[in-house]
CSV table of C-alpha atoms in Angstrom, one decimal:
chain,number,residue,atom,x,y,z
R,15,UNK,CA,41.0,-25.6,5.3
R,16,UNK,CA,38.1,-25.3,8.1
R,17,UNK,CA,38.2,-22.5,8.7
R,18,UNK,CA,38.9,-20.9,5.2
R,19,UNK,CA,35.1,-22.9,4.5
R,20,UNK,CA,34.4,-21.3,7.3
R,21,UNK,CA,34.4,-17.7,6.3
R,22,UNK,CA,34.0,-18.5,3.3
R,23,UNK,CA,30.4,-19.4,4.3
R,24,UNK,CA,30.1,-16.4,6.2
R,25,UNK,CA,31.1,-14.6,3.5
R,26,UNK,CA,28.5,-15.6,1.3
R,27,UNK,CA,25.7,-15.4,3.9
R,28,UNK,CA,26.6,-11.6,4.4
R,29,UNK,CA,26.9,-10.7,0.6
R,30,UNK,CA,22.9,-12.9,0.8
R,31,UNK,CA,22.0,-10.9,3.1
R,32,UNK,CA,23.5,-7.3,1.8
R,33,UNK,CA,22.3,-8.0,-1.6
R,34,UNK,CA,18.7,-9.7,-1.2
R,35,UNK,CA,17.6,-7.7,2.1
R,36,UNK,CA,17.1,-9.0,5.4
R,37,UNK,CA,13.7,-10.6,5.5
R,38,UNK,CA,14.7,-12.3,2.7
R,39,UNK,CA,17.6,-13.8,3.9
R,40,UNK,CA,15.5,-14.7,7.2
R,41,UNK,CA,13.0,-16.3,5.0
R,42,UNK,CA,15.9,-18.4,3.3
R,43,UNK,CA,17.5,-19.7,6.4
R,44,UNK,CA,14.0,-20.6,8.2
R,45,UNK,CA,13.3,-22.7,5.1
R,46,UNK,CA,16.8,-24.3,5.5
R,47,UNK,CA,17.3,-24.6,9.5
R,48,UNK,CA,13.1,-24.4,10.6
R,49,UNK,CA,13.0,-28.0,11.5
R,50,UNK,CA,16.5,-27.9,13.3
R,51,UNK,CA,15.2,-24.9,15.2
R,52,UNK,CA,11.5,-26.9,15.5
R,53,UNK,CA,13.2,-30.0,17.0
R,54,UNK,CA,15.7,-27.3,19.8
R,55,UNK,CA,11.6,-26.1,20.4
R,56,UNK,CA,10.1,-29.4,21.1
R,57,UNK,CA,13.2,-30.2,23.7
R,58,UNK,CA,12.2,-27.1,25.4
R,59,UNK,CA,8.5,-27.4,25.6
R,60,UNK,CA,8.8,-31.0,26.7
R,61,UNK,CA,11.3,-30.8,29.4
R,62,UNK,CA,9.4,-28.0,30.6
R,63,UNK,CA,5.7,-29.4,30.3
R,64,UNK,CA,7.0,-33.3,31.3
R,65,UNK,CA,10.1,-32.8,34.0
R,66,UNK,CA,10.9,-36.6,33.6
R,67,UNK,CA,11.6,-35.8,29.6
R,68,UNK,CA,15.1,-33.7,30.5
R,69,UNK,CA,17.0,-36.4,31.5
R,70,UNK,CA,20.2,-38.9,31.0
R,71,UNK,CA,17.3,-41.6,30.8
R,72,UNK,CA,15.3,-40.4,28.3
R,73,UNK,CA,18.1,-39.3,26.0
R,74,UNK,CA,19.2,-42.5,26.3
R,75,UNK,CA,16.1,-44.6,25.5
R,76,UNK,CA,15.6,-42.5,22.6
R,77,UNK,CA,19.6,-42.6,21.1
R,78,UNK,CA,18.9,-46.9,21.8
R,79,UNK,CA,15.6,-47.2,20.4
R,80,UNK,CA,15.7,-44.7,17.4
R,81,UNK,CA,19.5,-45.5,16.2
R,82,UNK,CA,18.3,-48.2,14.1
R,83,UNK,CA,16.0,-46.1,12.3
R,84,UNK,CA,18.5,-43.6,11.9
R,85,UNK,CA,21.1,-46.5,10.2
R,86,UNK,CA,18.2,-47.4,8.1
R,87,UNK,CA,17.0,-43.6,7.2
R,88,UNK,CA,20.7,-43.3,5.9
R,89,UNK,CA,20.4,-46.5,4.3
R,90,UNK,CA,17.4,-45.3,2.1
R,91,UNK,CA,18.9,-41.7,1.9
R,92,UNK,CA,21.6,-43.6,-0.2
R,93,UNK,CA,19.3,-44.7,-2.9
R,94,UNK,CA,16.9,-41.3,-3.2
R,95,UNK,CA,19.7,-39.5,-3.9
R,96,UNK,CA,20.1,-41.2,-7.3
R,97,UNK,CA,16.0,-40.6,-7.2
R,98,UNK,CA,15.2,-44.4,-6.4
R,99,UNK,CA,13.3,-45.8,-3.5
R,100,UNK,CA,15.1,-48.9,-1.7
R,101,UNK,CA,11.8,-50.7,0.5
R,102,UNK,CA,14.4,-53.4,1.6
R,103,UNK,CA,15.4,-51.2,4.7
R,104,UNK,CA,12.1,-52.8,5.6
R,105,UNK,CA,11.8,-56.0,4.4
R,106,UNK,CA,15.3,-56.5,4.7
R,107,UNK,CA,16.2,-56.8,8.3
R,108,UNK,CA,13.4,-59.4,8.9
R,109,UNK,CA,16.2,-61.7,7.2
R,110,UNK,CA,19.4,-60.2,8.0
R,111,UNK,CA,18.6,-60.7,11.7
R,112,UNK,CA,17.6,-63.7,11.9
R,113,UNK,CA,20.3,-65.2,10.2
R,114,UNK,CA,22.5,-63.1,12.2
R,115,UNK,CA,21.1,-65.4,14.9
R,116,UNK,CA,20.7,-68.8,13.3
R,117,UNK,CA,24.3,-68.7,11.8
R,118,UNK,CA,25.7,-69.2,15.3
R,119,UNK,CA,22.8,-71.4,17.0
R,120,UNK,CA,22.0,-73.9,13.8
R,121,UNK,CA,25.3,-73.7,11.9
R,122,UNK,CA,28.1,-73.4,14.6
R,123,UNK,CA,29.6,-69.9,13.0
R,124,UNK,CA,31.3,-67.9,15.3
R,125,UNK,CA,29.7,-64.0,16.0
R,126,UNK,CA,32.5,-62.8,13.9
R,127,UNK,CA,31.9,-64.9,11.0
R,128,UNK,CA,27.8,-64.3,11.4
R,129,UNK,CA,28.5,-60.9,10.9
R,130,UNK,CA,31.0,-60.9,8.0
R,131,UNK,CA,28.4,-63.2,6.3
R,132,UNK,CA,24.8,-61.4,6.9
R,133,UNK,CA,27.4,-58.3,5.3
R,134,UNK,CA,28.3,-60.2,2.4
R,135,UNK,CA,24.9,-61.7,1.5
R,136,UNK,CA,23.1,-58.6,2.5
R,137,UNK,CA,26.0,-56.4,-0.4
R,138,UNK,CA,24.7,-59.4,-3.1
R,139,UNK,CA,21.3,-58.9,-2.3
R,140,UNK,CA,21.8,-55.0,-3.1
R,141,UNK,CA,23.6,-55.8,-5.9
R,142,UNK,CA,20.7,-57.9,-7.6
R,143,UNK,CA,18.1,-55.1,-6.6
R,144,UNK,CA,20.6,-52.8,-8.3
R,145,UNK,CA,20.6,-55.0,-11.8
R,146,UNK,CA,16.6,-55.1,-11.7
R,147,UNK,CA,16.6,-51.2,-11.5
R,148,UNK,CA,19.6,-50.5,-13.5
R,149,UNK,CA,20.1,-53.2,-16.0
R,150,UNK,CA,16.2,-55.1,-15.9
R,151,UNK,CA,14.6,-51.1,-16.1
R,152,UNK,CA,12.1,-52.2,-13.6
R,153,UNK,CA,10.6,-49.1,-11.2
R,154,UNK,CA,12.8,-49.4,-7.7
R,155,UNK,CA,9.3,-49.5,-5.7
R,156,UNK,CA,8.3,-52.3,-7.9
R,157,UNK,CA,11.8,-53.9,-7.7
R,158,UNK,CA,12.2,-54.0,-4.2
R,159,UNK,CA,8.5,-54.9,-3.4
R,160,UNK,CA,8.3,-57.3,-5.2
R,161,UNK,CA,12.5,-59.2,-4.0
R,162,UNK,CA,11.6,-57.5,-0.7
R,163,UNK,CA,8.3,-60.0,-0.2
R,164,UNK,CA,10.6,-63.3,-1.6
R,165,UNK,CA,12.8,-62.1,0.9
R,166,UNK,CA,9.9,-62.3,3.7
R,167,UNK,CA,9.0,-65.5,2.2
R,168,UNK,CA,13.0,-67.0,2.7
R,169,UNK,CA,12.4,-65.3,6.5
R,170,UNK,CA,9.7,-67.5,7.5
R,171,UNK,CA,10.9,-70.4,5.5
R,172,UNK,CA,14.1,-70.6,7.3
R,173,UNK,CA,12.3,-69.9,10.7
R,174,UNK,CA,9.6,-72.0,10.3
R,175,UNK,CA,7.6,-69.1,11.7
R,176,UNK,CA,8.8,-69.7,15.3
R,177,UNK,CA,11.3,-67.7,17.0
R,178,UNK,CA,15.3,-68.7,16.9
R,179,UNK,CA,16.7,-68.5,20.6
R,180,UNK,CA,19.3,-70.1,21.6
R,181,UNK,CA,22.7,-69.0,23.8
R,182,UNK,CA,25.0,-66.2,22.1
R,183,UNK,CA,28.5,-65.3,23.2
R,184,UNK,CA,28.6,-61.6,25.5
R,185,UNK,CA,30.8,-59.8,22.3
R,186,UNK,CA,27.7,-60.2,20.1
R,187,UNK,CA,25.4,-58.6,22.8
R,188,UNK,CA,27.8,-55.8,23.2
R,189,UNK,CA,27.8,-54.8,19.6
R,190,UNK,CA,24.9,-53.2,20.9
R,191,UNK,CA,24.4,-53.3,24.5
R,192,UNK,CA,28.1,-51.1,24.9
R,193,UNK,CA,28.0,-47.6,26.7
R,194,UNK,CA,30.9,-45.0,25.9
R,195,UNK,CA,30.5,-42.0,28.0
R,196,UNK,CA,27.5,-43.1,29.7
R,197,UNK,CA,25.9,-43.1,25.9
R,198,UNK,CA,25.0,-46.3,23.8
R,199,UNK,CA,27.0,-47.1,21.5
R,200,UNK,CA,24.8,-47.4,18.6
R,201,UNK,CA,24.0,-43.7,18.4
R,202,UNK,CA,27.8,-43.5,17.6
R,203,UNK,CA,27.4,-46.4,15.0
R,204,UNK,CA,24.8,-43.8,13.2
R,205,UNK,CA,27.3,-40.6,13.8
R,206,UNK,CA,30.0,-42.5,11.9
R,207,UNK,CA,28.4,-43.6,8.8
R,208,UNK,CA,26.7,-40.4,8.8
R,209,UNK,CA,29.8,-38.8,8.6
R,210,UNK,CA,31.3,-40.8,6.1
R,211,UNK,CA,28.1,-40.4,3.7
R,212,UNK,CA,28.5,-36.8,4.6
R,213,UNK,CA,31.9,-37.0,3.1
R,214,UNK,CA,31.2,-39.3,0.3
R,215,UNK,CA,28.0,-37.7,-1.4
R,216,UNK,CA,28.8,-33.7,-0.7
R,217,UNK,CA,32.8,-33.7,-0.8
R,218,UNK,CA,33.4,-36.0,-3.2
R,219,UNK,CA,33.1,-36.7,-7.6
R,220,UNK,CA,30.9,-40.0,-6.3
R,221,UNK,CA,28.5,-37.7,-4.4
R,222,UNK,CA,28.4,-35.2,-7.2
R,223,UNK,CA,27.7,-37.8,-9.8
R,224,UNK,CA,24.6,-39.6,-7.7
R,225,UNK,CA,23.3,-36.3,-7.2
R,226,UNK,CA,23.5,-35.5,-10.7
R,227,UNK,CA,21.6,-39.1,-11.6
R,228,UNK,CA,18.9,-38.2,-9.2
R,229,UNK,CA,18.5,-35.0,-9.7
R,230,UNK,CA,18.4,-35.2,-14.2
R,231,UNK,CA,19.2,-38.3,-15.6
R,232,UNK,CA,19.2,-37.3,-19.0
R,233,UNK,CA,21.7,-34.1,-18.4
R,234,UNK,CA,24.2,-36.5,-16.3
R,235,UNK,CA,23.8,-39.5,-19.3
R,236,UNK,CA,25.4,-36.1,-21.5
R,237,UNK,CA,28.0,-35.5,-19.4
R,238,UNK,CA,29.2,-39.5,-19.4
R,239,UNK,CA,27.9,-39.8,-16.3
R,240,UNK,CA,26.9,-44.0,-16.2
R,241,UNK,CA,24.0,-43.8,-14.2
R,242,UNK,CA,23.7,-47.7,-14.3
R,243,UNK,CA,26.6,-47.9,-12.1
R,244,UNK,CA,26.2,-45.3,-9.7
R,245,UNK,CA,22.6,-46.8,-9.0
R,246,UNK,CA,23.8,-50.3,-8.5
R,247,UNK,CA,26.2,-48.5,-5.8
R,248,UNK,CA,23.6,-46.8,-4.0
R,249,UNK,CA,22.0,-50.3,-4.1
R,250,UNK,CA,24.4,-52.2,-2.4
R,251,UNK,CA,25.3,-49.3,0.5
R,252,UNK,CA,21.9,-49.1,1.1
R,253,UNK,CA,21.6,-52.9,1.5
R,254,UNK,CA,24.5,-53.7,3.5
R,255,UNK,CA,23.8,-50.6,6.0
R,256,UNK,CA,20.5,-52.4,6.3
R,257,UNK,CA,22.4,-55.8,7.2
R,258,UNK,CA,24.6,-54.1,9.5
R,259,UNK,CA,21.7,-52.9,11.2
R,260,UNK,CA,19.9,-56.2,10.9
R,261,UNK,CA,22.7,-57.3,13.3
R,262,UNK,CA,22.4,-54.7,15.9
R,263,UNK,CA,18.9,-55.5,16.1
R,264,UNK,CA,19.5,-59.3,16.9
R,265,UNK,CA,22.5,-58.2,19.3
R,266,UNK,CA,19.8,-55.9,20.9
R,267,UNK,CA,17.0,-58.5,21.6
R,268,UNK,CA,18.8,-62.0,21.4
R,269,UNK,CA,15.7,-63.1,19.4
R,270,UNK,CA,15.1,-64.0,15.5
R,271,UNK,CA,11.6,-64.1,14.3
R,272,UNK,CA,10.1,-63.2,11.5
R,273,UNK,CA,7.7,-60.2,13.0
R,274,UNK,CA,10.9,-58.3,13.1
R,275,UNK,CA,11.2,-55.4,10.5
R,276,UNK,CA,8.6,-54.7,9.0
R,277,UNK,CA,8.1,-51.6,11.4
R,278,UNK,CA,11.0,-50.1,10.7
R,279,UNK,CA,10.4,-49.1,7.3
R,280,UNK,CA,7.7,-46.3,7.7
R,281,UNK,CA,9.9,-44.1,9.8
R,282,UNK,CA,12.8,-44.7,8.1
R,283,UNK,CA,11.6,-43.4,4.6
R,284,UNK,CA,9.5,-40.9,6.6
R,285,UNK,CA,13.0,-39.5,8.5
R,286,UNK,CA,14.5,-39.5,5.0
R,287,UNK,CA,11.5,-37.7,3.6
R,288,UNK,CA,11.7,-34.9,6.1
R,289,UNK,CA,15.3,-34.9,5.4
R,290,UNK,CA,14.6,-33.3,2.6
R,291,UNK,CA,13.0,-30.1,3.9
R,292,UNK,CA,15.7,-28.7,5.8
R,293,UNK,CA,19.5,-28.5,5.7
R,294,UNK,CA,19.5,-28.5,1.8
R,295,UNK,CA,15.9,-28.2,1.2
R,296,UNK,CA,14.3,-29.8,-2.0
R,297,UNK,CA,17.1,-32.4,-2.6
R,298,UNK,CA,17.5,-35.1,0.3
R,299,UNK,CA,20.5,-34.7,2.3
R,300,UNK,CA,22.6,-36.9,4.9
R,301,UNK,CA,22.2,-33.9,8.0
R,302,UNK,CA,18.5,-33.6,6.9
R,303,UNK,CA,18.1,-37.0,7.4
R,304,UNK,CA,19.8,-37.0,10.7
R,305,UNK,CA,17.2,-33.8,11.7
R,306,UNK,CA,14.2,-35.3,10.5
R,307,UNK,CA,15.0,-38.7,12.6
R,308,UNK,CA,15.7,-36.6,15.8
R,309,UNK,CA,12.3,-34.5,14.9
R,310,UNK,CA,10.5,-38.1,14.7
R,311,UNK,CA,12.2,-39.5,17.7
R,312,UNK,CA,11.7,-36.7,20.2
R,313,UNK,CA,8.3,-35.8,18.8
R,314,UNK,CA,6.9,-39.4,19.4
R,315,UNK,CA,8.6,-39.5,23.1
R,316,UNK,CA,7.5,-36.6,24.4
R,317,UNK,CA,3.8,-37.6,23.4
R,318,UNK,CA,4.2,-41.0,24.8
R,319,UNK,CA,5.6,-39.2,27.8
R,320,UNK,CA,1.8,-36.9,28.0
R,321,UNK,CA,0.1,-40.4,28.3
R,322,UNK,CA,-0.4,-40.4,24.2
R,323,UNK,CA,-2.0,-43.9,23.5
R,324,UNK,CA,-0.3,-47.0,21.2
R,325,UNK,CA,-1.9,-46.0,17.8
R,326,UNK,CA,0.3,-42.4,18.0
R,327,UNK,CA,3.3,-43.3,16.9
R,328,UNK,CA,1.9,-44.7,13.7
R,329,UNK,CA,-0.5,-41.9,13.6
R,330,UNK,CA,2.6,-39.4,14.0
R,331,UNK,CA,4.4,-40.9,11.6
R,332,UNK,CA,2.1,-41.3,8.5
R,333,UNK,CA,1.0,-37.6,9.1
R,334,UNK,CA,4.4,-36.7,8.8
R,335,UNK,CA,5.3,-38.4,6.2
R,336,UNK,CA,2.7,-36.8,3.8
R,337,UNK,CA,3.1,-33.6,5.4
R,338,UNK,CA,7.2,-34.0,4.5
R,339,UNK,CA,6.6,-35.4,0.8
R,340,UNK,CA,4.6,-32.2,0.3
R,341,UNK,CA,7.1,-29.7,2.1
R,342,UNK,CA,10.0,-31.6,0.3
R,343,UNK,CA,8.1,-31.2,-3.4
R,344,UNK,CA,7.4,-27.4,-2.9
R,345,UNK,CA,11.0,-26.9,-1.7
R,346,UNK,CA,12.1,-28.8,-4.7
R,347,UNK,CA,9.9,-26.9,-7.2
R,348,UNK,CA,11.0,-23.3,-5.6
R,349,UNK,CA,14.8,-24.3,-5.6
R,350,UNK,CA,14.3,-25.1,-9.4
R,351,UNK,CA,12.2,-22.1,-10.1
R,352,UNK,CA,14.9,-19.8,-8.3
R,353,UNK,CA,18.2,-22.1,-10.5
R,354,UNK,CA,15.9,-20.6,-13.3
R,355,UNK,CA,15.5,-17.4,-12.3
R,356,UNK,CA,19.1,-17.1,-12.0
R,357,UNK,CA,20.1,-17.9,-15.4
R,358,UNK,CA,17.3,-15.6,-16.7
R,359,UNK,CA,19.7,-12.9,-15.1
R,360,UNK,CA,23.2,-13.6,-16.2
R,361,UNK,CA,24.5,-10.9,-18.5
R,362,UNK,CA,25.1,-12.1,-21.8
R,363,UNK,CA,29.0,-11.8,-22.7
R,364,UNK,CA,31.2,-12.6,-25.6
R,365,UNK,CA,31.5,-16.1,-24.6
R,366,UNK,CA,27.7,-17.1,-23.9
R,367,UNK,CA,26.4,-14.5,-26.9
R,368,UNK,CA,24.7,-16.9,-29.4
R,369,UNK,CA,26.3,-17.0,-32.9
């Protein structure tokens, strides 16, 4: 089945390429691999400007550090592709790793049990943002602004505002902490679930059916699709991704307080954003994603690595996020203006004639 997809693709991209000319079939796969082949650039001219960037260390501190945001950039991938924005892969993790923590300390639960639990709450606490969006009507920004900030509140409330340490068995540290193949283990934690919402959302009816609610609403509400449901779904994925990475994050620094989080959320709906440009551009996609992280990632390293000061990263990142937003609305525009263009050019038959 590979490899009939395979040449199958192939197929198609030489009938493109006989039928539309070459320079515009170089025009179309620039738009759709350019940042792929931008972030294969930036490896290049780093390792070869910085000699300490082309190594086992670097690759490594950037698969540890930049895995979370990846989980959480596929977190919030799951709710824009039913056209919603989820701000909870934010504001979520200030909570979901703290009680990750507390749960064994305070309450006695073993890591096991801590984990099923932040999983469980965390799937609840998507399912309520999914009601207020689907059910209440309310704007997701709105939505999970406004539960996101009672959630911050319930953070510092439980924590009192001081930090929860306090002596956790070595399995919870090596949820995070593992190697395989001299690589952590967290950058295979984001090439699973990327796989599996790889599967889910481009090989399967579900995927179809949330791209169809993002993408018209109205047109999938014709063709039965319930949109109500398929939003509360997205809802509680994205949320419990986000308490799954919650726990990493507390297995990575031992450590629950409330200043936690909120840090995450910028890149994470910028890698998301940026997603959108390439791979599939103009609809947000789970490789995209995946790209736009790893554009984000070895972008902001390889500046730090030139002696780039503390106020670059955020720098880099907002810039990048506008810069993506507009990219991802001109792809958007042209891939509709060319769907157009293409009915405007069927032949009329029997069958579509008008009576």
């Amino acid at each position: 089945m590979a490899q009939t997809s395979v040449k199958s693709t192939a197929l198609e991209q030489a009938v493109s390429l006989r039928r539309d000319g070459f320079m515009p079939w170089l025009s179309q796969q620039s738009t759709r691999y350019g940042l792929l082949w931008l972030c294969v650039i930036l490896v290049l001219v780093f390792s070869l400007t910085t000699p300490t960037f082309a190594s086992m260390l670097t690759l490594n501190a950037i698969l540890e550090t930049k895995s979370k945001i990846a989980l959480l950039a596929l977190a919030a991938t799951t709710t824009m592709i039913v056209g919603k924005i989820d701000l909870n892969v934010g504001f979520g993790i200030v909570l979901w790793h703290i009680l990750a923590i507390s749960l064994q300390i305070q309450f006695g639960f073993s890591w096991q049990m801590a984990v099923i639990t932040v999983l469980v709450i965390a799937a609840l606490y998507g399912l309520l943002n999914g009601i207020l969006v689907a059910l209440a009507d309310i704007d997701s920004f709105v939505a999970t602004l406004g539960s996101g900030t009672v959630l911050y509140a319930i953070a510092l409330w439980h924590s009192g505002g001081r930090q929860i340490v306090g002596d956790l068995p070595d399995a919870f540290y090596d949820l995070n902490s593992t190697a395989l193949f001299g690589i952590p283990i967290s950058a295979f934690y984001v090439l699973i679930v990327a796989i599996i919402l790889w599967i889910i959302t481009e090989h399967t009816p579900i995927g179809r059916c949330m791209y169809a609610v993002g993408g018209n609403p109205a047109a999938a509400r014709l063709n039965g699709i319930s949109i109500k449901k398929y939003t509360i779904v997205s809802f509680i994925a994205s949320s419990t991704l986000t308490g799954f990475t919650g726990v990493l994050i507390a297995a990575q620094q031992g450590v629950g307080q409330a200043s936690v989080g909120m840090d995450y959320l910028l890149p994470a709906l910028v890698g998301a954003f940026l997603g959108s440009t390439t791979i599939r551009p103009g609809r947000v996609n789970v490789w995209g994603t995946v790209v736009g992280i790893a554009i984000l990632a070895i972008g902001i390293s390889g500046i730090q690595q030139f002696g780039g000061a503390f106020w670059v990263e955020p720098l880099f990142n907002g810039t990048t996020l506008l810069l993506s937003i507009t990219i991802a609305g001109y792809a958007q525009r042209k891939r509709l203006s060319n769907q157009k263009l293409v009915q405007k050019k069927e032949p009329i038959t029997p069958e579509t004639q008008p009576q």
